[in-house]
PDB file of C-alpha atoms and ligand atoms in Angstrom:
ATOM      1  CA  MET A   1      91.052 133.679 118.507  1.00  0.00           C
ATOM      2  CA  THR A   2      93.506 134.718 115.551  1.00  0.00           C
ATOM      3  CA  GLN A   3      94.772 131.922 113.295  1.00  0.00           C
ATOM      4  CA  ASP A   4      98.204 132.436 115.346  1.00  0.00           C
ATOM      5  CA  GLU A   5      96.465 131.747 118.523  1.00  0.00           C
ATOM      6  CA  LEU A   6      94.909 128.708 117.343  1.00  0.00           C
ATOM      7  CA  LYS A   7      98.112 127.394 115.908  1.00  0.00           C
ATOM      8  CA  ALA A   8      99.915 128.218 119.422  1.00  0.00           C
ATOM      9  CA  LEU A   9      97.358 126.168 120.962  1.00  0.00           C
ATOM     10  CA  VAL A  10      97.701 123.082 119.081  1.00  0.00           C
ATOM     11  CA  GLY A  11     101.417 123.522 119.295  1.00  0.00           C
ATOM     12  CA  ARG A  12     101.324 123.568 122.986  1.00  0.00           C
ATOM     13  CA  ALA A  13      98.694 120.512 123.109  1.00  0.00           C
ATOM     14  CA  ALA A  14     101.306 118.296 120.732  1.00  0.00           C
ATOM     15  CA  LEU A  15     103.760 118.264 124.094  1.00  0.00           C
ATOM     16  CA  ALA A  16     101.382 115.457 125.194  1.00  0.00           C
ATOM     17  CA  HIS A  17     102.294 113.416 122.222  1.00  0.00           C
ATOM     18  CA  VAL A  18     105.846 113.712 122.797  1.00  0.00           C
ATOM     19  CA  VAL A  19     107.477 110.253 124.382  1.00  0.00           C
ATOM     20  CA  PRO A  20     109.894 111.225 127.159  1.00  0.00           C
ATOM     21  CA  GLY A  21     113.434 109.821 126.678  1.00  0.00           C
ATOM     22  CA  GLU A  22     113.316 109.790 123.366  1.00  0.00           C
ATOM     23  CA  LEU A  23     113.759 111.566 119.965  1.00  0.00           C
ATOM     24  CA  VAL A  24     111.249 113.513 118.475  1.00  0.00           C
ATOM     25  CA  GLY A  25     110.480 114.293 114.754  1.00  0.00           C
ATOM     26  CA  VAL A  26     109.976 118.059 114.157  1.00  0.00           C
ATOM     27  CA  GLY A  27     108.320 119.395 110.963  1.00  0.00           C
ATOM     28  CA  THR A  28     108.598 123.082 109.532  1.00  0.00           C
ATOM     29  CA  GLY A  29     106.456 126.150 109.570  1.00  0.00           C
ATOM     30  CA  SER A  30     104.467 128.712 111.753  1.00  0.00           C
ATOM     31  CA  THR A  31     102.499 125.957 113.850  1.00  0.00           C
ATOM     32  CA  VAL A  32     105.513 123.986 114.318  1.00  0.00           C
ATOM     33  CA  ASN A  33     107.432 127.122 115.388  1.00  0.00           C
ATOM     34  CA  HIS A  34     104.999 127.192 118.299  1.00  0.00           C
ATOM     35  CA  PHE A  35     105.294 123.533 118.965  1.00  0.00           C
ATOM     36  CA  ILE A  36     109.127 124.110 119.152  1.00  0.00           C
ATOM     37  CA  ASP A  37     109.058 127.038 121.640  1.00  0.00           C
ATOM     38  CA  ALA A  38     106.725 124.702 123.750  1.00  0.00           C
ATOM     39  CA  LEU A  39     109.375 121.909 123.506  1.00  0.00           C
ATOM     40  CA  ALA A  40     112.051 124.158 125.101  1.00  0.00           C
ATOM     41  CA  THR A  41     110.058 123.509 128.290  1.00  0.00           C
ATOM     42  CA  MET A  42     110.763 119.564 128.458  1.00  0.00           C
ATOM     43  CA  ARG A  43     114.200 119.783 126.445  1.00  0.00           C
ATOM     44  CA  ASP A  44     115.849 118.176 129.482  1.00  0.00           C
ATOM     45  CA  ARG A  45     113.367 115.332 129.146  1.00  0.00           C
ATOM     46  CA  ILE A  46     113.924 114.235 125.376  1.00  0.00           C
ATOM     47  CA  ARG A  47     116.900 112.970 123.618  1.00  0.00           C
ATOM     48  CA  GLY A  48     116.759 115.525 121.097  1.00  0.00           C
ATOM     49  CA  ALA A  49     114.972 116.091 117.957  1.00  0.00           C
ATOM     50  CA  VAL A  50     115.464 115.078 114.248  1.00  0.00           C
ATOM     51  CA  SER A  51     114.416 118.307 112.188  1.00  0.00           C
ATOM     52  CA  SER A  52     113.110 118.425 108.583  1.00  0.00           C
ATOM     53  CA  SER A  53     114.480 122.152 107.850  1.00  0.00           C
ATOM     54  CA  GLU A  54     117.412 124.567 108.323  1.00  0.00           C
ATOM     55  CA  ALA A  55     114.883 126.856 109.678  1.00  0.00           C
ATOM     56  CA  SER A  56     113.663 124.335 112.459  1.00  0.00           C
ATOM     57  CA  SER A  57     116.993 123.317 113.318  1.00  0.00           C
ATOM     58  CA  ALA A  58     117.998 126.797 113.979  1.00  0.00           C
ATOM     59  CA  ARG A  59     114.711 127.489 116.148  1.00  0.00           C
ATOM     60  CA  LEU A  60     115.724 124.225 118.104  1.00  0.00           C
ATOM     61  CA  HIS A  61     119.205 125.201 118.297  1.00  0.00           C
ATOM     62  CA  ALA A  62     118.570 128.403 119.898  1.00  0.00           C
ATOM     63  CA  HIS A  63     116.473 126.825 122.488  1.00  0.00           C
ATOM     64  CA  GLY A  64     119.037 124.452 123.545  1.00  0.00           C
ATOM     65  CA  ILE A  65     117.745 121.236 122.100  1.00  0.00           C
ATOM     66  CA  GLN A  66     120.028 118.981 120.134  1.00  0.00           C
ATOM     67  CA  VAL A  67     119.299 118.128 116.489  1.00  0.00           C
ATOM     68  CA  VAL A  68     120.250 114.713 115.614  1.00  0.00           C
ATOM     69  CA  PRO A  69     121.058 114.055 111.821  1.00  0.00           C
ATOM     70  CA  ALA A  70     118.068 111.633 110.202  1.00  0.00           C
ATOM     71  CA  GLU A  71     121.178 109.465 109.055  1.00  0.00           C
ATOM     72  CA  GLN A  72     121.826 108.375 112.491  1.00  0.00           C
ATOM     73  CA  VAL A  73     118.311 107.699 113.427  1.00  0.00           C
ATOM     74  CA  GLU A  74     116.430 104.188 112.359  1.00  0.00           C
ATOM     75  CA  ARG A  75     113.181 104.909 114.121  1.00  0.00           C
ATOM     76  CA  LEU A  76     111.051 107.741 115.825  1.00  0.00           C
ATOM     77  CA  ALA A  77     107.892 107.274 118.148  1.00  0.00           C
ATOM     78  CA  VAL A  78     106.576 110.449 116.693  1.00  0.00           C
ATOM     79  CA  TYR A  79     106.577 113.187 113.856  1.00  0.00           C
ATOM     80  CA  ILE A  80     105.060 116.392 114.826  1.00  0.00           C
ATOM     81  CA  ASP A  81     104.207 118.528 112.074  1.00  0.00           C
ATOM     82  CA  GLY A  82     101.959 121.206 110.209  1.00  0.00           C
ATOM     83  CA  ALA A  83      99.834 121.111 107.112  1.00  0.00           C
ATOM     84  CA  ASP A  84      98.477 123.085 104.421  1.00  0.00           C
ATOM     85  CA  GLU A  85      95.233 121.221 104.074  1.00  0.00           C
ATOM     86  CA  ILE A  86      94.352 117.791 105.747  1.00  0.00           C
ATOM     87  CA  ASP A  87      91.138 115.812 104.802  1.00  0.00           C
ATOM     88  CA  GLY A  88      88.899 113.368 106.626  1.00  0.00           C
ATOM     89  CA  ARG A  89      91.247 110.222 106.134  1.00  0.00           C
ATOM     90  CA  GLY A  90      94.388 112.034 107.361  1.00  0.00           C
ATOM     91  CA  CYS A  91      96.074 112.898 103.735  1.00  0.00           C
ATOM     92  CA  MET A  92      97.380 116.109 103.727  1.00  0.00           C
ATOM     93  CA  ILE A  93      98.930 118.858 101.079  1.00  0.00           C
ATOM     94  CA  LYS A  94     102.277 119.902 102.473  1.00  0.00           C
ATOM     95  CA  GLY A  95     105.066 122.181 101.354  1.00  0.00           C
ATOM     96  CA  GLY A  96     103.856 125.381 101.727  1.00  0.00           C
ATOM     97  CA  GLY A  97     107.166 126.395 103.597  1.00  0.00           C
ATOM     98  CA  ALA A  98     109.139 124.404 101.051  1.00  0.00           C
ATOM     99  CA  ALA A  99     110.320 121.412 103.292  1.00  0.00           C
ATOM    100  CA  LEU A 100     108.235 118.925 101.828  1.00  0.00           C
ATOM    101  CA  THR A 101     111.263 116.438 100.877  1.00  0.00           C
ATOM    102  CA  ARG A 102     112.792 116.616 104.165  1.00  0.00           C
ATOM    103  CA  GLU A 103     109.581 116.380 106.132  1.00  0.00           C
ATOM    104  CA  LYS A 104     108.469 113.087 104.077  1.00  0.00           C
ATOM    105  CA  ILE A 105     111.900 111.623 104.958  1.00  0.00           C
ATOM    106  CA  VAL A 106     111.475 112.447 108.737  1.00  0.00           C
ATOM    107  CA  ALA A 107     107.802 111.380 108.810  1.00  0.00           C
ATOM    108  CA  ASP A 108     108.703 108.093 107.075  1.00  0.00           C
ATOM    109  CA  LEU A 109     111.008 107.216 110.197  1.00  0.00           C
ATOM    110  CA  ALA A 110     108.313 107.556 112.496  1.00  0.00           C
ATOM    111  CA  ASP A 111     105.719 105.187 113.931  1.00  0.00           C
ATOM    112  CA  ARG A 112     103.131 107.891 114.309  1.00  0.00           C
ATOM    113  CA  PHE A 113     102.403 111.331 112.311  1.00  0.00           C
ATOM    114  CA  VAL A 114     100.760 113.690 114.384  1.00  0.00           C
ATOM    115  CA  CYS A 115      99.303 116.652 112.578  1.00  0.00           C
ATOM    116  CA  ILE A 116      99.112 120.063 114.159  1.00  0.00           C
ATOM    117  CA  ALA A 117      96.897 122.827 112.486  1.00  0.00           C
ATOM    118  CA  ASP A 118      94.141 125.592 112.986  1.00  0.00           C
ATOM    119  CA  ALA A 119      90.797 124.621 111.680  1.00  0.00           C
ATOM    120  CA  SER A 120      91.009 126.242 108.448  1.00  0.00           C
ATOM    121  CA  LYS A 121      93.414 123.560 107.083  1.00  0.00           C
ATOM    122  CA  ARG A 122      90.544 120.807 107.688  1.00  0.00           C
ATOM    123  CA  VAL A 123      88.895 120.218 104.203  1.00  0.00           C
ATOM    124  CA  GLU A 124      86.440 117.709 102.644  1.00  0.00           C
ATOM    125  CA  VAL A 125      88.621 117.377  99.227  1.00  0.00           C
ATOM    126  CA  LEU A 126      92.430 118.408  99.007  1.00  0.00           C
ATOM    127  CA  GLY A 127      93.212 120.683  96.203  1.00  0.00           C
ATOM    128  CA  ALA A 128      92.037 124.095  96.664  1.00  0.00           C
ATOM    129  CA  TYR A 129      95.543 124.827  98.198  1.00  0.00           C
ATOM    130  CA  PRO A 130      98.012 124.644  95.433  1.00  0.00           C
ATOM    131  CA  LEU A 131     100.083 121.602  95.413  1.00  0.00           C
ATOM    132  CA  PRO A 132     103.633 121.982  95.887  1.00  0.00           C
ATOM    133  CA  VAL A 133     105.996 119.702  93.996  1.00  0.00           C
ATOM    134  CA  GLU A 134     109.986 119.897  94.375  1.00  0.00           C
ATOM    135  CA  VAL A 135     111.391 119.181  90.986  1.00  0.00           C
ATOM    136  CA  ILE A 136     114.724 118.763  89.401  1.00  0.00           C
ATOM    137  CA  PRO A 137     115.177 122.034  87.021  1.00  0.00           C
ATOM    138  CA  MET A 138     115.374 120.526  83.648  1.00  0.00           C
ATOM    139  CA  ALA A 139     112.164 118.469  84.387  1.00  0.00           C
ATOM    140  CA  ALA A 140     109.984 121.382  85.307  1.00  0.00           C
ATOM    141  CA  PRO A 141     108.657 122.296  81.782  1.00  0.00           C
ATOM    142  CA  GLN A 142     107.753 118.857  81.455  1.00  0.00           C
ATOM    143  CA  VAL A 143     106.447 118.124  84.635  1.00  0.00           C
ATOM    144  CA  ALA A 144     104.592 121.200  84.289  1.00  0.00           C
ATOM    145  CA  ARG A 145     102.637 119.786  80.958  1.00  0.00           C
ATOM    146  CA  ARG A 146     101.949 116.563  82.640  1.00  0.00           C
ATOM    147  CA  PHE A 147      99.781 118.586  85.048  1.00  0.00           C
ATOM    148  CA  ALA A 148      98.217 120.515  82.606  1.00  0.00           C
ATOM    149  CA  ALA A 149      97.251 117.328  81.048  1.00  0.00           C
ATOM    150  CA  ILE A 150      95.114 116.251  84.249  1.00  0.00           C
ATOM    151  CA  GLY A 151      93.593 119.838  84.660  1.00  0.00           C
ATOM    152  CA  GLY A 152      96.513 121.536  86.844  1.00  0.00           C
ATOM    153  CA  ARG A 153      98.065 124.765  86.305  1.00  0.00           C
ATOM    154  CA  ALA A 154     101.974 124.763  87.601  1.00  0.00           C
ATOM    155  CA  LEU A 155     103.719 127.817  88.608  1.00  0.00           C
ATOM    156  CA  LEU A 156     107.232 128.066  89.489  1.00  0.00           C
ATOM    157  CA  ARG A 157     107.511 129.461  93.098  1.00  0.00           C
ATOM    158  CA  GLN A 158     109.355 132.690  92.265  1.00  0.00           C
ATOM    159  CA  GLY A 159     112.658 133.297  94.260  1.00  0.00           C
ATOM    160  CA  VAL A 160     112.463 130.029  96.478  1.00  0.00           C
ATOM    161  CA  LEU A 161     114.933 127.039  96.489  1.00  0.00           C
ATOM    162  CA  THR A 162     114.411 124.247  98.949  1.00  0.00           C
ATOM    163  CA  ASP A 163     117.077 123.391 101.484  1.00  0.00           C
ATOM    164  CA  ASN A 164     118.157 120.859  98.761  1.00  0.00           C
ATOM    165  CA  GLY A 165     118.489 123.482  96.311  1.00  0.00           C
ATOM    166  CA  HIS A 166     116.118 122.577  94.080  1.00  0.00           C
ATOM    167  CA  PRO A 167     112.756 124.822  92.611  1.00  0.00           C
ATOM    168  CA  LEU A 168     109.119 124.394  93.426  1.00  0.00           C
ATOM    169  CA  LEU A 169     106.153 123.964  91.393  1.00  0.00           C
ATOM    170  CA  ASP A 170     102.750 125.076  92.637  1.00  0.00           C
ATOM    171  CA  VAL A 171     100.011 123.460  90.901  1.00  0.00           C
ATOM    172  CA  HIS A 172      96.563 125.446  91.162  1.00  0.00           C
ATOM    173  CA  GLY A 173      93.091 123.806  90.105  1.00  0.00           C
ATOM    174  CA  LEU A 174      93.602 120.223  91.082  1.00  0.00           C
ATOM    175  CA  ARG A 175      90.596 118.548  92.752  1.00  0.00           C
ATOM    176  CA  ILE A 176      92.200 115.397  94.539  1.00  0.00           C
ATOM    177  CA  ASP A 177      89.654 112.970  94.937  1.00  0.00           C
ATOM    178  CA  ASP A 178      92.093 110.303  95.591  1.00  0.00           C
ATOM    179  CA  PRO A 179      95.179 111.249  97.157  1.00  0.00           C
ATOM    180  CA  PRO A 180      97.142 108.008  97.329  1.00  0.00           C
ATOM    181  CA  ALA A 181      96.568 107.245  93.603  1.00  0.00           C
ATOM    182  CA  LEU A 182      97.568 110.740  92.684  1.00  0.00           C
ATOM    183  CA  GLU A 183     100.588 110.776  94.766  1.00  0.00           C
ATOM    184  CA  ALA A 184     101.649 107.104  93.497  1.00  0.00           C
ATOM    185  CA  GLU A 185     101.093 108.551  89.731  1.00  0.00           C
ATOM    186  CA  ILE A 186     103.023 111.799  90.387  1.00  0.00           C
ATOM    187  CA  ASN A 187     105.895 109.976  91.981  1.00  0.00           C
ATOM    188  CA  GLN A 188     106.655 108.115  88.697  1.00  0.00           C
ATOM    189  CA  TRP A 189     107.099 111.215  86.750  1.00  0.00           C
ATOM    190  CA  PRO A 190     110.856 111.707  85.992  1.00  0.00           C
ATOM    191  CA  GLY A 191     112.155 114.699  87.616  1.00  0.00           C
ATOM    192  CA  VAL A 192     109.973 114.612  90.631  1.00  0.00           C
ATOM    193  CA  VAL A 193     111.761 114.997  93.638  1.00  0.00           C
ATOM    194  CA  THR A 194     109.042 115.013  95.815  1.00  0.00           C
ATOM    195  CA  VAL A 195     105.145 115.723  95.689  1.00  0.00           C
ATOM    196  CA  GLY A 196     103.409 117.522  98.357  1.00  0.00           C
ATOM    197  CA  ILE A 197     100.629 114.936  98.814  1.00  0.00           C
ATOM    198  CA  PHE A 198     100.943 112.799 102.056  1.00  0.00           C
ATOM    199  CA  ALA A 199      98.821 110.028 101.734  1.00  0.00           C
ATOM    200  CA  ARG A 200     101.062 107.186 102.200  1.00  0.00           C
ATOM    201  CA  HIS A 201     102.614 109.174 105.161  1.00  0.00           C
ATOM    202  CA  ARG A 202      99.334 110.344 106.049  1.00  0.00           C
ATOM    203  CA  ALA A 203      98.555 111.790 109.575  1.00  0.00           C
ATOM    204  CA  SER A 204      97.545 109.199 112.523  1.00  0.00           C
ATOM    205  CA  ALA A 205      96.093 112.024 114.422  1.00  0.00           C
ATOM    206  CA  CYS A 206      95.412 115.645 113.951  1.00  0.00           C
ATOM    207  CA  LEU A 207      94.902 118.195 116.684  1.00  0.00           C
ATOM    208  CA  LEU A 208      92.770 120.804 115.298  1.00  0.00           C
ATOM    209  CA  GLY A 209      92.568 124.164 116.828  1.00  0.00           C
ATOM    210  CA  THR A 210      89.214 125.727 117.323  1.00  0.00           C
ATOM    211  CA  GLU A 211      87.333 128.407 118.881  1.00  0.00           C
ATOM    212  CA  GLN A 212      86.064 125.481 121.153  1.00  0.00           C
ATOM    213  CA  GLY A 213      89.532 124.437 121.893  1.00  0.00           C
ATOM    214  CA  VAL A 214      91.329 121.153 120.680  1.00  0.00           C
ATOM    215  CA  VAL A 215      89.657 118.867 118.738  1.00  0.00           C
ATOM    216  CA  ARG A 216      91.434 115.699 118.399  1.00  0.00           C
ATOM    217  CA  LEU A 217      90.950 113.546 115.233  1.00  0.00           C
ATOM    218  CA  ASP A 218      92.135 110.168 114.740  1.00  0.00           C
ATOM    219  CA  PHE A 219      92.622 108.127 111.350  1.00  0.00           C
TER     220      PHE A 219
HETATM  221  C1  5RP B   1     106.080 123.391 105.240  1.00  0.00           C
HETATM  222  C2  5RP B   1     104.637 122.795 105.597  1.00  0.00           C
HETATM  223  C3  5RP B   1     103.896 123.260 106.851  1.00  0.00           C
HETATM  224  O1  5RP B   1     103.647 122.245 107.581  1.00  0.00           O
HETATM  225  C4  5RP B   1     102.645 123.828 106.087  1.00  0.00           C
HETATM  226  O2  5RP B   1     102.799 124.751 105.240  1.00  0.00           O
HETATM  227  C5  5RP B   1     101.736 124.603 107.198  1.00  0.00           C
HETATM  228  O3  5RP B   1     102.508 125.729 107.665  1.00  0.00           O
HETATM  229  P1  5RP B   1     101.980 126.761 108.621  1.00  0.00           P
HETATM  230  O4  5RP B   1     102.084 125.832 110.031  1.00  0.00           O
HETATM  231  O5  5RP B   1     102.857 127.724 108.505  1.00  0.00           O
HETATM  232  O6  5RP B   1     100.569 126.778 108.523  1.00  0.00           O
HETATM  233  O7  5RP B   1     104.360 121.712 104.828  1.00  0.00           O
HETATM  234  O8  5RP B   1     106.797 122.645 104.139  1.00  0.00           O
END
């Protein structure tokens, strides 16, 4: 199977985690796009979706699925999203699609985070994928120097601003042995809007697309 077929497989499998009659939290990316397409088949059985990006909102709208602003929501049963990397504890690197801030906000509303990913995303240690960090522009050079001090090489993502209008750094060369500790540390750096380590908001479960089918991992 191609990587995209594996993404489609888990996108469809995620439907089993959607709670009928409720709102569902929806992430961003090519795997989630498959999930949104599958979700259209049960749009009459959900109240709508809370979206993590303008791109996902547009796709949800195109399928006739109501998008409810996060501001109006107190709690979601489940948030479904992809990842750039996921480790054996359910900690993730996210933000390859530049939606990390809204993804963390919507994930924070949810009781459960179900990650959907093709098998290539499962890693032993996070960090081979460059870590996305959304920053306030005037802080970018200092944040980059702080990463250099811990062995990271931060590059500005060219030609990209987030839905919130901020630039992104992609940090190469990190080996993230303790995701909760590094997430907490980077969150203290002035000018960091969101770091793409999802440890506090790690996955509750992961549906992994493999050649043998969907493998469910619980954390
Ligand atoms: C977007 C994300 C995505 O979940 C992550 O980049 C995975 O994307 P894809 O499903 O396209 O492989 O964090 O900000």
